[in-house]
Short mmCIF file of C-alpha atoms and ligand atoms in Angstrom, two decimals:
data_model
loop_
_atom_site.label_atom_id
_atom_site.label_comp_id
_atom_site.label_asym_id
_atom_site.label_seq_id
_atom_site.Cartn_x
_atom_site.Cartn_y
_atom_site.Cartn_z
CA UNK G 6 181.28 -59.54 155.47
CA UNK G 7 179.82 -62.87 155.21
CA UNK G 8 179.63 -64.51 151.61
CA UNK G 9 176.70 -65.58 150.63
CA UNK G 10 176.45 -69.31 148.95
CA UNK G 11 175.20 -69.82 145.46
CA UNK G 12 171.84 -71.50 146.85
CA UNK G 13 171.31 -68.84 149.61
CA UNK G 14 171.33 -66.58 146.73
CA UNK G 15 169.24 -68.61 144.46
CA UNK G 16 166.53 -68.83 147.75
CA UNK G 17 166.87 -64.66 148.29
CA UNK G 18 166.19 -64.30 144.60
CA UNK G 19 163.34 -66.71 143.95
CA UNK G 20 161.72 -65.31 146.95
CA UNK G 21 162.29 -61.50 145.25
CA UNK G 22 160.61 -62.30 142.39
CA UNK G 23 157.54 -64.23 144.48
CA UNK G 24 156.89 -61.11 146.24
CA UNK G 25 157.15 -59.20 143.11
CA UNK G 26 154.88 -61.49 141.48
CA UNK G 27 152.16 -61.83 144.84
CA UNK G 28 152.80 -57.72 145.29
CA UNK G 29 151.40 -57.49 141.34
CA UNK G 30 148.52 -59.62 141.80
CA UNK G 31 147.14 -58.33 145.50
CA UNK G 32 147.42 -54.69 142.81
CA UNK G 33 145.37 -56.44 140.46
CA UNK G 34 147.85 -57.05 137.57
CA UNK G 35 148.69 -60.09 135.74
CA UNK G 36 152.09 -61.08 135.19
CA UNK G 37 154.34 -59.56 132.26
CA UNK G 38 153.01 -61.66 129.20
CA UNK G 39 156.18 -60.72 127.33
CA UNK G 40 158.57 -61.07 129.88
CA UNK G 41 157.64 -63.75 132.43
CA UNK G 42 159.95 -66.03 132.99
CA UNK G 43 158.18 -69.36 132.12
CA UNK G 44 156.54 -67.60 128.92
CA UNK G 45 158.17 -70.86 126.90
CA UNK G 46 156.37 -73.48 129.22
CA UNK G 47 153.23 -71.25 129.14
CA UNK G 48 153.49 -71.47 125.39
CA UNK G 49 153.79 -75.17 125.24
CA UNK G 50 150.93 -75.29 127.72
CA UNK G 51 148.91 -73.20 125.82
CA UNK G 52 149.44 -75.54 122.70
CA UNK G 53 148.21 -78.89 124.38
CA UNK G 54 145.11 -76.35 125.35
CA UNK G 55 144.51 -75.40 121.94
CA UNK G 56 145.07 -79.32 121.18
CA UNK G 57 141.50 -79.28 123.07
CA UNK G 58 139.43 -76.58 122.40
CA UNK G 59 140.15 -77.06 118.52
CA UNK G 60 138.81 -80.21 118.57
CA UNK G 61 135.23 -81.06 117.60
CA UNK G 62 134.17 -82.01 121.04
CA UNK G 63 134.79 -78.33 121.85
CA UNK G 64 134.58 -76.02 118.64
CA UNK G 65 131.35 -77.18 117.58
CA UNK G 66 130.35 -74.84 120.09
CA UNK G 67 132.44 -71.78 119.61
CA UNK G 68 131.09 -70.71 116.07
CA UNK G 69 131.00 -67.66 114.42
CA UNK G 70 127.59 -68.68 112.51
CA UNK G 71 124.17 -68.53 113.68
CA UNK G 72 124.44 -72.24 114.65
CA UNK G 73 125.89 -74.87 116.22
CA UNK G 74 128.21 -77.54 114.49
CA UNK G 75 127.69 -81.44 114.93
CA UNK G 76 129.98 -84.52 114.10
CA UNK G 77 133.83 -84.97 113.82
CA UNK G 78 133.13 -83.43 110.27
CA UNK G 79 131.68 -80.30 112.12
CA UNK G 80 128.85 -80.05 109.81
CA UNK G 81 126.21 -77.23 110.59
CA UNK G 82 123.72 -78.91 112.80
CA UNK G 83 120.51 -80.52 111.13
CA UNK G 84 117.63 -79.55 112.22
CA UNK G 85 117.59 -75.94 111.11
CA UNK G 86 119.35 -75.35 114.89
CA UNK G 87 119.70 -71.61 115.48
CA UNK G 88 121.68 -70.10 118.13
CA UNK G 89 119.00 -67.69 119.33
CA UNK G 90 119.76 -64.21 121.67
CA UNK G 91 121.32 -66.05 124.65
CA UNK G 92 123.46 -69.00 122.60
CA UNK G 93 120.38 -71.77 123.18
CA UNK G 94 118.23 -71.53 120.63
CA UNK G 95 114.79 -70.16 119.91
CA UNK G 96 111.55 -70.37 121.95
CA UNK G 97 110.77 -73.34 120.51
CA UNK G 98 113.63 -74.98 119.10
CA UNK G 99 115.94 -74.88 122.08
CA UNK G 100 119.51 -76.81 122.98
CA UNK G 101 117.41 -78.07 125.37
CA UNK G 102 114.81 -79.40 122.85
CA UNK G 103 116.87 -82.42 122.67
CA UNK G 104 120.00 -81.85 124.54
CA UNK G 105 119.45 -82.82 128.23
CA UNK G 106 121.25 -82.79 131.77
CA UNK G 107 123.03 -86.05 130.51
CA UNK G 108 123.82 -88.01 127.63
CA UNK G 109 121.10 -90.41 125.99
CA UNK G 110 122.96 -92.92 124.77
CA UNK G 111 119.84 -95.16 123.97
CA UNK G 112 119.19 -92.43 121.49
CA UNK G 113 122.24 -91.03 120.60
CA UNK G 114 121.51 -87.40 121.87
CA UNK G 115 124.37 -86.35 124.05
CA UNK G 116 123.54 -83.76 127.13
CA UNK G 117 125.08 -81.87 130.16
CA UNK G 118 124.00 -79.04 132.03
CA UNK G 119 123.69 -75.88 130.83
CA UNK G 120 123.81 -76.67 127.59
CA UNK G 121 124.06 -74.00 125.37
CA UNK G 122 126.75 -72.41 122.44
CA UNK G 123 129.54 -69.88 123.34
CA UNK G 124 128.82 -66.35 122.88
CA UNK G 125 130.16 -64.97 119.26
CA UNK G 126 132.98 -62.90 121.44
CA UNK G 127 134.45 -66.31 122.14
CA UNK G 128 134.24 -67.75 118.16
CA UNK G 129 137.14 -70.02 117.56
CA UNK G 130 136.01 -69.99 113.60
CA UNK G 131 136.02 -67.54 111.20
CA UNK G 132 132.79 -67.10 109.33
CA UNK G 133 133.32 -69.68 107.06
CA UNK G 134 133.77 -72.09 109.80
CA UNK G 135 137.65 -72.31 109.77
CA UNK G 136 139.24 -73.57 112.94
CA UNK G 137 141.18 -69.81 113.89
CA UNK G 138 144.70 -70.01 114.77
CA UNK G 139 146.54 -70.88 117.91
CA UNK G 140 147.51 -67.72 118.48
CA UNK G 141 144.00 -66.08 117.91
CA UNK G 142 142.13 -68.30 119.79
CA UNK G 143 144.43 -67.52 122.41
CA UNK G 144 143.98 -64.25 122.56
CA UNK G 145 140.26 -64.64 122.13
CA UNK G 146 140.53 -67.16 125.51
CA UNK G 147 142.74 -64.63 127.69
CA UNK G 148 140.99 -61.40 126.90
CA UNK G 149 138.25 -60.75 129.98
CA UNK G 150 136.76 -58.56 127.27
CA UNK G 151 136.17 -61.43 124.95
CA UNK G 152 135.78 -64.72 127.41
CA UNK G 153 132.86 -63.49 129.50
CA UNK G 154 135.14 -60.94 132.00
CA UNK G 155 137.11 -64.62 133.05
CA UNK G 156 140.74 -64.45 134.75
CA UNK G 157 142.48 -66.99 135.36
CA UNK G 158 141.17 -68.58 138.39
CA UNK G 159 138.10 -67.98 136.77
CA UNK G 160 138.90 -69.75 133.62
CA UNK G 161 140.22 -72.68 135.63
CA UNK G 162 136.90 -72.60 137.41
CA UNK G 163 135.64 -72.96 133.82
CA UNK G 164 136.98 -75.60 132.77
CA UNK G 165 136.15 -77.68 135.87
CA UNK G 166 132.06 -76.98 134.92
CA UNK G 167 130.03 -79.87 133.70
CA UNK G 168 129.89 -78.76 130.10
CA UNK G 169 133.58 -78.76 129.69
CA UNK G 170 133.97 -81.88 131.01
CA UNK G 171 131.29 -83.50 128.77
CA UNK G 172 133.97 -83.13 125.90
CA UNK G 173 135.61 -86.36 127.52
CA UNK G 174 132.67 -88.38 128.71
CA UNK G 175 130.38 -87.23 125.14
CA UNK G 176 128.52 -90.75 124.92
CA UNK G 177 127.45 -92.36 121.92
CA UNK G 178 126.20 -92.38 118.66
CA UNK G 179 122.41 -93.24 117.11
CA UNK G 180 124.29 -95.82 115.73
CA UNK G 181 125.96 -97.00 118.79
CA UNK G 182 129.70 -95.87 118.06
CA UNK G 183 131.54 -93.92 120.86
CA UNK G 184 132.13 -90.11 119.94
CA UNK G 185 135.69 -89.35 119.53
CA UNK G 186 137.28 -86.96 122.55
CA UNK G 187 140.25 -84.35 122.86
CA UNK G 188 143.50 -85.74 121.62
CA UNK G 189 144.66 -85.38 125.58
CA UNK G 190 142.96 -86.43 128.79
CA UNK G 191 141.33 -84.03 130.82
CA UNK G 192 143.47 -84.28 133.47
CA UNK G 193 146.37 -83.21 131.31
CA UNK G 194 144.45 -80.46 129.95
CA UNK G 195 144.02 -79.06 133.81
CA UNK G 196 147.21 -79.14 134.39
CA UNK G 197 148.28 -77.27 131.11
CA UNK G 198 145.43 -74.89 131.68
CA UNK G 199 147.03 -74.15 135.10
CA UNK G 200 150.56 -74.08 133.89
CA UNK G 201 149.19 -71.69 131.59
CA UNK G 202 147.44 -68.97 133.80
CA UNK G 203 150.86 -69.60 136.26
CA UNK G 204 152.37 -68.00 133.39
CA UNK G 205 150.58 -65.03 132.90
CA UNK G 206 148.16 -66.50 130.28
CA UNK G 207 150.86 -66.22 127.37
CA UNK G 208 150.40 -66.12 123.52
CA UNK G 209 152.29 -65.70 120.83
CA UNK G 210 152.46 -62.82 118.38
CA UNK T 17 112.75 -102.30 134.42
CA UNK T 18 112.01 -99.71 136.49
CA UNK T 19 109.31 -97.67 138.00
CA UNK T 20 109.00 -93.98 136.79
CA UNK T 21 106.61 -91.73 138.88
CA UNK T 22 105.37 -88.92 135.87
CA UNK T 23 103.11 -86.32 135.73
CA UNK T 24 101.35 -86.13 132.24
CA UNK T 25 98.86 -83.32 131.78
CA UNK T 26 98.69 -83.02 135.29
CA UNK T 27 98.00 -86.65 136.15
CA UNK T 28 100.43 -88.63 137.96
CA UNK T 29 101.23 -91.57 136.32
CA UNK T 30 103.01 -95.02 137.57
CA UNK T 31 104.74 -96.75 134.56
CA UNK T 32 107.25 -99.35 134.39
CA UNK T 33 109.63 -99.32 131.37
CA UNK T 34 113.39 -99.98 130.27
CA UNK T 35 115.09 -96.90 131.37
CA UNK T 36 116.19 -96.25 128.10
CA UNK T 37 112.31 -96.35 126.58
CA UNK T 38 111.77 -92.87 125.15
CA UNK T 39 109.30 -90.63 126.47
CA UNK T 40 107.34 -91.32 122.90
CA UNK T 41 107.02 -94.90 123.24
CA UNK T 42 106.29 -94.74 127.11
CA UNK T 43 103.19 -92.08 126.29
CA UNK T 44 101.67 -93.86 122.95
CA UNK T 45 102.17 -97.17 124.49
CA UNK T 46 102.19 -97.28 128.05
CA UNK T 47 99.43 -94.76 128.79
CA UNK T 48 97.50 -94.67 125.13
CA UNK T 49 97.69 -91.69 124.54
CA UNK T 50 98.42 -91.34 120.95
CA UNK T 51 97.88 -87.98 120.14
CA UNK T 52 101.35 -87.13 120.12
CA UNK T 53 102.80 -89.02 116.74
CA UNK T 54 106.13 -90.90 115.95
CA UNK T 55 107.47 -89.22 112.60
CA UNK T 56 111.44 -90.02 112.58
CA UNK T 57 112.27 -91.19 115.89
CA UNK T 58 115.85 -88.96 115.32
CA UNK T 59 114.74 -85.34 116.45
CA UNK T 60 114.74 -84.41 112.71
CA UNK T 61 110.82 -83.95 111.87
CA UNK T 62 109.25 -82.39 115.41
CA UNK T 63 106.10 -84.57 114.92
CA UNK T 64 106.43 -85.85 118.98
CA UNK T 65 106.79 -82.47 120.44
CA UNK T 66 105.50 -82.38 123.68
CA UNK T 67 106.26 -80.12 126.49
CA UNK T 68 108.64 -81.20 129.61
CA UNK T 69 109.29 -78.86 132.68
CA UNK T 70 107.88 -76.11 129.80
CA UNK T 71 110.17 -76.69 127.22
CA UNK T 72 109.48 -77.92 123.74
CA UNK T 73 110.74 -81.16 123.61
CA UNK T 74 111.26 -83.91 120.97
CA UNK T 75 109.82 -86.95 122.98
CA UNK T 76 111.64 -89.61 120.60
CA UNK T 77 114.81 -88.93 121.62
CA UNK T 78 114.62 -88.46 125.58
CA UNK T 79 115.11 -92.10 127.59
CA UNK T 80 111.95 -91.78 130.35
CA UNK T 81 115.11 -91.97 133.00
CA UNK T 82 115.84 -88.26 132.09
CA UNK T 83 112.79 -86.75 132.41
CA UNK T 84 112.70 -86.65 136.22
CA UNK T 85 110.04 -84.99 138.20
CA UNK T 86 109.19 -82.10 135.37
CA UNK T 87 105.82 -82.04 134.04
CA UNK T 88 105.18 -83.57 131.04
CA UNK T 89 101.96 -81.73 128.91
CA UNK T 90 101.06 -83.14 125.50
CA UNK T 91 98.98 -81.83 122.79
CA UNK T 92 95.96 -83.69 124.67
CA UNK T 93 95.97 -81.24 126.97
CA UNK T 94 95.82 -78.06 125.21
CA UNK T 95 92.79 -77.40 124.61
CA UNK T 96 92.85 -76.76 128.12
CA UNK T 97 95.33 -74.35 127.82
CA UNK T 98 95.04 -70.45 127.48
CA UNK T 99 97.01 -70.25 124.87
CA UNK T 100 96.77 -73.92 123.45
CA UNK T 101 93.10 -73.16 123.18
CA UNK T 102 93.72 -69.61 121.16
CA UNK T 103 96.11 -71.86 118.99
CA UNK T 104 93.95 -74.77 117.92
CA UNK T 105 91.02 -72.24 117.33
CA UNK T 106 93.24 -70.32 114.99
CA UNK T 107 94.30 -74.17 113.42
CA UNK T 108 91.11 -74.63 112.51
CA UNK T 109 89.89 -70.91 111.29
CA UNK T 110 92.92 -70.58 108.98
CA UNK T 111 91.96 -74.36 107.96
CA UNK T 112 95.73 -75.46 108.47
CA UNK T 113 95.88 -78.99 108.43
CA UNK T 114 96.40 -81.50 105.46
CA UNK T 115 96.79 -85.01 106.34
CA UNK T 116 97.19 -83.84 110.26
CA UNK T 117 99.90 -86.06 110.66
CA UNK T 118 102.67 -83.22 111.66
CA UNK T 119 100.04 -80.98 113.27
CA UNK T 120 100.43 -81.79 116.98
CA UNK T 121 103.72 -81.49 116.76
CA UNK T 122 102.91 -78.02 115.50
CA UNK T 123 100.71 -76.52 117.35
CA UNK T 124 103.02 -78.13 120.32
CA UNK T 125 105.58 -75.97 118.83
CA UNK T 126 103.28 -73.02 118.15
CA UNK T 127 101.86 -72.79 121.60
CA UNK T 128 105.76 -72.83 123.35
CA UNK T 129 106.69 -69.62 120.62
CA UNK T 130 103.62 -67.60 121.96
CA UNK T 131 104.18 -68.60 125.56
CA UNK T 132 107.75 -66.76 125.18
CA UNK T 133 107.42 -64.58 122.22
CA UNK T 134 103.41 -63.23 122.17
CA UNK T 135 104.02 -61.31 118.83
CA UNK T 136 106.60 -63.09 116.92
CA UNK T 137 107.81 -61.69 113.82
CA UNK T 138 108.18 -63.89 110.76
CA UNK T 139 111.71 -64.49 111.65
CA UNK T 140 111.08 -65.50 114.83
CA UNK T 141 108.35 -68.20 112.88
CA UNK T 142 110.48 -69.49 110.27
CA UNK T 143 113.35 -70.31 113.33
CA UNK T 144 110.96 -71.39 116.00
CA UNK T 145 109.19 -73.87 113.90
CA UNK T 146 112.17 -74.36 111.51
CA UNK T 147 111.98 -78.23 113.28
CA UNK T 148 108.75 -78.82 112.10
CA UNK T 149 108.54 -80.68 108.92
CA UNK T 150 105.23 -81.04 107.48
CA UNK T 151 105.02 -83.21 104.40
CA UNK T 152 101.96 -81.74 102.81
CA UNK T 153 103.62 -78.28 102.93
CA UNK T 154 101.07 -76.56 105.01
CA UNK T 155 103.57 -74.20 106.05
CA UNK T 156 102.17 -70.82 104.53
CA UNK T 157 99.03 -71.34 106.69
CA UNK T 158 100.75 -72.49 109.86
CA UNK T 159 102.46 -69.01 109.86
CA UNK T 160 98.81 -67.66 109.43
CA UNK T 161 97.58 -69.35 111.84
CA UNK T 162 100.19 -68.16 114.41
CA UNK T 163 99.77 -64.46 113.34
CA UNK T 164 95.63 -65.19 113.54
CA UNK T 165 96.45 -66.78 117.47
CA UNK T 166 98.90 -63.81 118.53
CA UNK T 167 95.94 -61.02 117.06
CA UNK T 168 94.04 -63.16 119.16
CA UNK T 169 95.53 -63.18 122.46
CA UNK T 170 96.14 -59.69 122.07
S1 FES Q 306 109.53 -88.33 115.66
FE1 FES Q 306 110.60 -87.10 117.06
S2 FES Q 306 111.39 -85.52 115.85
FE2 FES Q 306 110.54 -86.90 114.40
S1 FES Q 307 99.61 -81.89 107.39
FE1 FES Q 307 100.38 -83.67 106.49
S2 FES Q 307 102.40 -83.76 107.23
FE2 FES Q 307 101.73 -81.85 107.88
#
């Protein structure tokens, strides 16, 4: 019988568990959260993920209040901003009352399309507008029943719109200062968010 | 400077500004019309509200090169409209105005709340016109005056 060499064996088994792993997606499924075998670098992904969508640029917009946040202080947004039925305000005090398709920096108003808050099933606060755990948020982000019916490809999608992306091109100030961005580049955070769903979207407990 | 083709109360209108000019300065000062009123210049008091592309819009704040080919009406032009018309009639039978300094900004505000809400409650009032500081507190009759313009248009 012929003996089969440590790398031959290593090839038949990765290959086992790739058709495992395509044969549980074609049925639908996502991949073992618990016991997927790059659960650790999901986890670390997942952190430099959070790193983003925790900061201001990002969570101003996931509230659990009737209204949007503002400033690296995340102070409730002046104004007397409400969120309205559909996340952009009210007939006639609307995101897009001032926010545009594109930042104004020679007014210090910044804009992309579509603008508009998150829906409260995708809150990253509490109601007292504390920043929610790493571990809820996740949950919050990899739930289709919470993030707008999104899997993975579909979150990736996400995170490739306009709106996302404004969080590292937000313009400047009425005063002229730059806005501060995520504490990693987007770039980074597409490649964590896709090291992520690789791994089955993992959180911890 | 650049050339920006706009169309202001259905008018089309030639004017060459700094790209950066807001909409504000570009109607008041360009094309005279002063109806709409500079209050804060920072979105926070709703005195320039004017409508682009339909929406409410604080006209202090948005550079001329981001308007693009949406419509631009002012309060100039309302008493033109259906329900701009119904509005200012009800402005002036509920005797709303003080020093009038807020008041197209108001009734710019008013007129976009009954174009997509025809019988607001007085919720939907106090968030719709929530942006709409009026100094001379003429607040109790602006809500009036809304109710009086939604009995109106029926
Ligand atoms: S002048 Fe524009 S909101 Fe005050
Ligand atoms: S009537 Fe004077 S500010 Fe409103």
């Amino acid at each position: 019988m012929m003996r089969l060499g440590p790398t031959l064996l290593l090839g038949v088994l990765l290959l086992a568990i790739v058709s495992i792993g395509a044969a549980s997606r074609e049925q639908g499924d996502t991949p073992d959260r618990e016991t997927t075998p790059n659960r650790p670098a999901g986890l670390a992904a997942w952190q430099k993920i959070y790193s983003v969508m925790s900061h201001p640029r990002c969570i101003n917009c996931h509230t659990a209040s009737d209204y949007p946040e503002q400033g690296d202080d995340r102070h409730r947004h002046l104004f007397n901003v409400v969120r309205g039925p559909d996340g952009k305000g009210v007939p006639a005090l609307q995101c897009a009352t001032c926010h545009r398709q594109a930042n104004a920096d020679s007014t210090g108003v910044p804009g992309a399309p579509d603008w508009h808050l998150a829906p409260l099933s995708m809150r990253w606060q509490d109601a007292a507008d504390r920043i929610l755990p790493s571990s809820a948020v996740c949950k919050t982000v990899s739930d289709p029943a919470k993030n707008g019916g999104l899997d993975g490809a579909a979150l990736i999608k996400h995170h490739q719109t306009e709106l996302v992306k404004w969080a590292w091109k937000p313009g400047l100030r009425n005063d002229g200062s730059a806005r501060s961005v995520p504490p990693i580049d987007y770039e980074e955070f597409m490649v964590a968010t896709r090291e992520w769903v690789q791994a089955g979207m993992p959180c911890t407990k | 400077m650049e050339t920006f083709k706009l169309t202001v109360n259905c008018q089309q209108k030639d004017v060459t500004v700094d790209p950066s000019t807001p909409l504000l300065w570009v109607l008041r000062e360009d094309l005279k019309m002063s109806g709409t009123k500079y209050g804060c210049g920072i979105a926070a008091c709703g005195a320039c509200t004017v409508h682009v592309g339909g929406v409410p819009t604080r006209s202090c704040v948005l550079p001329i090169s981001l308007v693009g080919e949406r419509p631009v009406v002012t309060i100039e032009a309302m008493s033109n409209d259906t329900i701009g018309r119904v509005v200012e009639e009800a402005w002036e039978s509920e005797d709303v105005v003080q020093c009038g300094y807020c008041q197209s900004g108001q009734i710019m505000s008013a007129v976009a709340l009954l174009k997509a809400t025809p019988k607001p409650t007085d919720k939907d009032i106090e968030e719709s016109m929530g942006g709409n500081l009026c100094r001379c507190g003429t607040y109790v009759r602006i809500r009036q005056a809304i109710k009086a313009a939604a009995r109106q248009l029926g």
